[in-house]
Amino acid sequence: MTESTERVGEVIEASTTQFVAECYELYQPPPLGSLVQVGDAGEELLGVVYYATTASLEPGRRPIARGKDEASEEAVYQASPQLEKLLRSEFSALVVGHAEGGKLLQYLPARPARIHSFVYRCPPESVRDFSTSFDFLSLLLSTALPVSVEELVAATLRQMSEAHEDSRVFLVGAGKELATLLSGEYGRLRAILERIVPPK
Amino acid sequence: MTEENINPRLGIVVSGSVDKGTEVRLDSSASVEDMVVGRYVTIEGRQRRFFGMITDISLGVTDSELTVAPPREVDSFLSEVLSGTATYATLHVLPMLTMGIEGSEPVKTVPSHFSTVNLASDTDMELIFGEEDETRFNVGNPLDMETKLCLDLPEFVKRSNGIFGKSGTGKTFLTRILLIGMLQKSKAVNLIFDMHNEYGWEGSTEEGQRKVKALKQLFPDQVAVFTLDEENSRRRGVSTDFVVRIGYDEIEPEDIVLLRQTLNLTEPAVEAVYQLHRRFRGEWIERTLALQDSDEIPEGLNIHESTLKNLQRGLQTIRRLPFIQPHVPTNAVRTMLEYLDRGMNIVLEFGRYRDITAYMLVANMLARRIYAQYQERMERAMGEGLAQPNPLVITIEEAHKFLNREVASQAIFGTIAREMRKYNVSLLVIDQRPSGIDEEVMSQMGTKITCLLDNERDIDSVLAGVAGKNELKSVLSRLAPKRQALIFGHAVPMPVAFQPLEYGSAESYKRFMPAGDTGQRAQKDIEELWN
C-alpha cells in the first residue's frame, strides 16, 4: 500500500458480503459510494461504502442536547471535550471485489475481512484500474440494503467518474452496461441515469 | 473497428431461419440511418462465410415503457446511453450464398448465433460477380458500390432472357448495353425486331433530343440494318443493308392465326383461312380478296358469308401494309440467314410501320421460318456431325402481345421460349407488362432484369418462383425511376440491384469498344461521328 493511501478506519464487523468499520476520526467516514480497501496489498478486499452512522459509544446511552446556552455548534464540542470520545462514526461497505496475486477480480472473495484490519480509501489510480470493468455493478444491483440501490449505484459511479479524465465517456459506458443489466426495468434504469448526468 | 476500415462491422446475428432470413442486431457504433435496403453484407459463420442482402431495417426497445416515457431531449446523456442498448436497431438480412473454397453456392443453412456481420467490401463483391474478362461483360455497378457487375454472356445467351420495366425506366438503354455485350463477348448473333428504330442507328434520350449512337454506328463490321421502310430510313440518314419485302405467297395460315386478336377475326374466320389455303395454295390471299360474295366461294368449302367478310376485312389490313407485295424477287428469310451465317447481327427497322399488326406479322413470319431453318440445320448437324449454326438471340419488344396466354402456345416465340437452346435459338424479351406474358414462358426465362415496376401484378409475375420473393419485392419497388435495375436468375449467382453503365456520351462509347485494331478504327469512326 502506498504512502499516500489514506487510512480511514478499522474493521469491527465482517461477513462475506460486507464489513463495518469504525472511523478513526469522528464524522470522517469516506463518502457514500467511495471505494475502500482492506488487507494486504495484492490480496486486498475492495468495498463500496454504502452506509455510515454516528452514534453513542454505548448502545443504551443516547446523547442529550447540550447546546441551549451555546452560541455555535462548535462551542458545544469545545465546552464538552469528552464528547469526541463518547461518540463514534461507523461506515458499512459492500464487498465488490478482491485481489488475488495482484489481480483485480470483481466477485466475492473466498473469505471475509479480518476484524481490526485497516481500511484505506482507494487512491484515484486504483479506482481507475478497478472501474475499467463494470462487472461489479451486478453485485451492487442484486443486494438488499438499507439505502436505495439506485442511489448507491449512482453515488458509486459519480465517485468513480472523478478518477477518470473524461468522466462523460466513463459514465456513458457505465450507463450502457446498466441499460443491459436492467433491460426490462426502465424505471430503475432511469432513476440511476438521472442521478449520474455528467456536467456539461 | 474504425470507420476507415474497409469492412466495417455492423452487428451480430441474433436469430433467423433459412426461409425467412436472419435478424442482425446492429452495433451501437453503427448508425441505423447509414443502412440501406439492398446493401450487401457478409456474415462470418463458424465454418462458412455467408453473403446476404439487407432487406429490412427496424427499430426496437427492450422495455415497452421506453416508448411511453422517452427521454425528453434527443441529444441528452440519457438518449446517448439508451441508444444501442435499451433502444436498438435490427437488420433483416437474407443470406443468399455461402462462400466456400470451391466458389459460391446457394444457401442451405443459417449462420450460427452471434456470427459477426460486416458490410461487404468491393473485394467480396468481385469474388462473387467476377472481373471483366473474355466472356464476362460489365453491365454496371451494384447500387452504392464501386465494384463491377459482370455477366457471363455465353452463359446468358444460352437461355431466353427478359428485360422488364415501366416505360421510361431505361429498358432500351439497358438492352443496348446488353446487345453490345453479346456482340463482343458471346458467339451468338442477334436478330433484333426494332419496332421503334432505336437499335440500328441513332436513338434519342428520354429527356431531350440528345442523340445516342446505336449498334451499327459502333460496330459497322458486325451489324447490318434491314428495313421495312426504305424511305423512312433514308430520311433518317441510315445506311441500310437490305430492304425487306414480303410476298403474298409467303404468308401462311399460321401467320394469320396469331393476328386473330389484332385483326379482329372470328373463330370461324380462322378456320376458313386453313380451308382457303388448302384450296388456293400460294395465291390464297389474292383469290380470297377477289371473292365478291358467298356465291363465289368454291364448292366444298364451308364458309359463311359473314365469316368471309370478316376475313376479308382482316386481310385488307394486311394488304394495305406497303411492304407486303404480290411478288418479291429476293426472299428476305434467305438473305437474313446468309447474314446470320456470316456472323452478322441484324437489326430490322420498322420505319413508320409501328402498329402492332405489322410488327407481329413480320416478327412472327420471319422468326418462324428462321427457327425452322435452325431446327433443320441443328438436326442435320447432330445427325451428320456438321458444324452447328451460330447461336441466335432474337430480340422482341412488346413481348406480351406475342406471349400472352392466348397466343403463346401458337406463336413461334412461345415455342422458342419453351424449347430454349435445343436448337441454338433463344429470346431476349423486352416488355413493360410482364403480367401479360404467359406464366409458362416467364418461368422458362433464364435471367430476368427488371427496372422499376409499380403494378402489383407485374411485380408478382416477374418475381414468381424466386427465393426470397417478398424481400426482393421491397427492393424492386424502391428502385429509382431511372437507371436502376434488379437482375436475378441464371447469369448471376444471386439477385442484385444495380446501376447500369452510363450510355450515350463519347466516353461511354469508348468503354464499349473492343481492344485492338478494330477498336481503334471504330473509335476513330466514333470521334468523326461525334465531331
Coordinates of N, CA, C and O in Angstrom, one line a residue, chain B residues 253 268-281 284 288 297-304:
Chain B
P253 N -51.2 -19.7 -93.3 CA -52.3 -19.6 -92.3 C -51.8 -19.3 -90.9 O -52.4 -18.5 -90.2
P268 N -64.6 -18.8 -86.7 CA -64.8 -19.4 -88.0 C -63.9 -18.8 -89.1 O -63.5 -19.5 -90.0
A269 N -63.6 -17.5 -89.0 CA -62.7 -16.9 -90.0 C -61.4 -17.6 -90.0 O -60.7 -17.8 -91.0
V270 N -60.9 -17.9 -88.8 CA -59.6 -18.5 -88.7 C -59.6 -19.9 -89.3 O -58.7 -20.3 -90.1
E271 N -60.7 -20.6 -89.1 CA -61.0 -21.9 -89.7 C -60.9 -21.8 -91.2 O -60.3 -22.6 -91.9
A272 N -61.6 -20.7 -91.7 CA -61.7 -20.5 -93.1 C -60.3 -20.3 -93.8 O -60.1 -20.7 -94.9
V273 N -59.4 -19.6 -93.0 CA -58.1 -19.4 -93.5 C -57.4 -20.7 -94.0 O -56.9 -20.8 -95.1
Y274 N -57.6 -21.7 -93.1 CA -56.9 -23.0 -93.4 C -57.6 -23.6 -94.7 O -56.9 -24.1 -95.5
Q275 N -58.9 -23.5 -94.7 CA -59.6 -24.1 -95.8 C -59.2 -23.5 -97.1 O -58.9 -24.1 -98.1
L276 N -59.2 -22.1 -97.1 CA -58.8 -21.4 -98.3 C -57.4 -21.6 -98.7 O -57.1 -21.7 -99.9
H277 N -56.5 -21.8 -97.8 CA -55.1 -22.0 -98.1 C -55.0 -23.4 -98.8 O -54.2 -23.6 -99.7
R278 N -55.7 -24.3 -98.2 CA -55.7 -25.7 -98.8 C -56.1 -25.7 -100.3 O -55.5 -26.3 -101.1
R279 N -57.1 -24.8 -100.5 CA -57.7 -24.8 -101.8 C -56.9 -24.0 -102.8 O -56.5 -24.4 -103.9
F280 N -56.5 -22.8 -102.4 CA -55.8 -21.9 -103.3 C -54.3 -21.9 -103.3 O -53.6 -21.2 -104.1
R281 N -53.7 -22.5 -102.3 CA -52.3 -22.6 -102.1 C -51.7 -21.2 -102.0 O -52.2 -20.3 -101.3
W284 N -53.7 -17.8 -102.1 CA -54.9 -17.7 -101.3 C -55.3 -16.3 -100.9 O -56.5 -16.0 -100.9
T288 N -58.8 -14.9 -102.2 CA -59.8 -14.7 -101.2 C -60.3 -13.3 -101.3 O -61.5 -13.0 -101.2
I297 N -67.7 -18.6 -103.5 CA -66.9 -19.5 -102.6 C -66.9 -20.8 -103.3 O -68.0 -21.4 -103.6
P298 N -65.7 -21.4 -103.5 CA -65.7 -22.7 -104.2 C -66.5 -23.8 -103.5 O -66.7 -23.7 -102.3
E299 N -67.0 -24.7 -104.3 CA -67.7 -25.8 -103.8 C -66.9 -26.6 -102.7 O -65.7 -26.7 -102.9
G300 N -67.6 -27.0 -101.8 CA -66.9 -27.9 -100.8 C -66.3 -27.1 -99.7 O -65.8 -27.7 -98.7
L301 N -66.3 -25.8 -99.8 CA -65.7 -25.0 -98.6 C -66.9 -24.5 -97.8 O -67.8 -23.9 -98.3
N302 N -66.9 -24.8 -96.5 CA -68.0 -24.5 -95.7 C -67.7 -23.1 -95.0 O -67.2 -23.1 -93.8
I303 N -67.9 -22.0 -95.7 CA -67.6 -20.7 -95.2 C -68.9 -19.8 -95.3 O -69.5 -19.7 -96.4
H304 N -69.3 -19.3 -94.2 CA -70.4 -18.4 -94.2 C -70.1 -17.0 -94.8 O -68.9 -16.6 -94.7

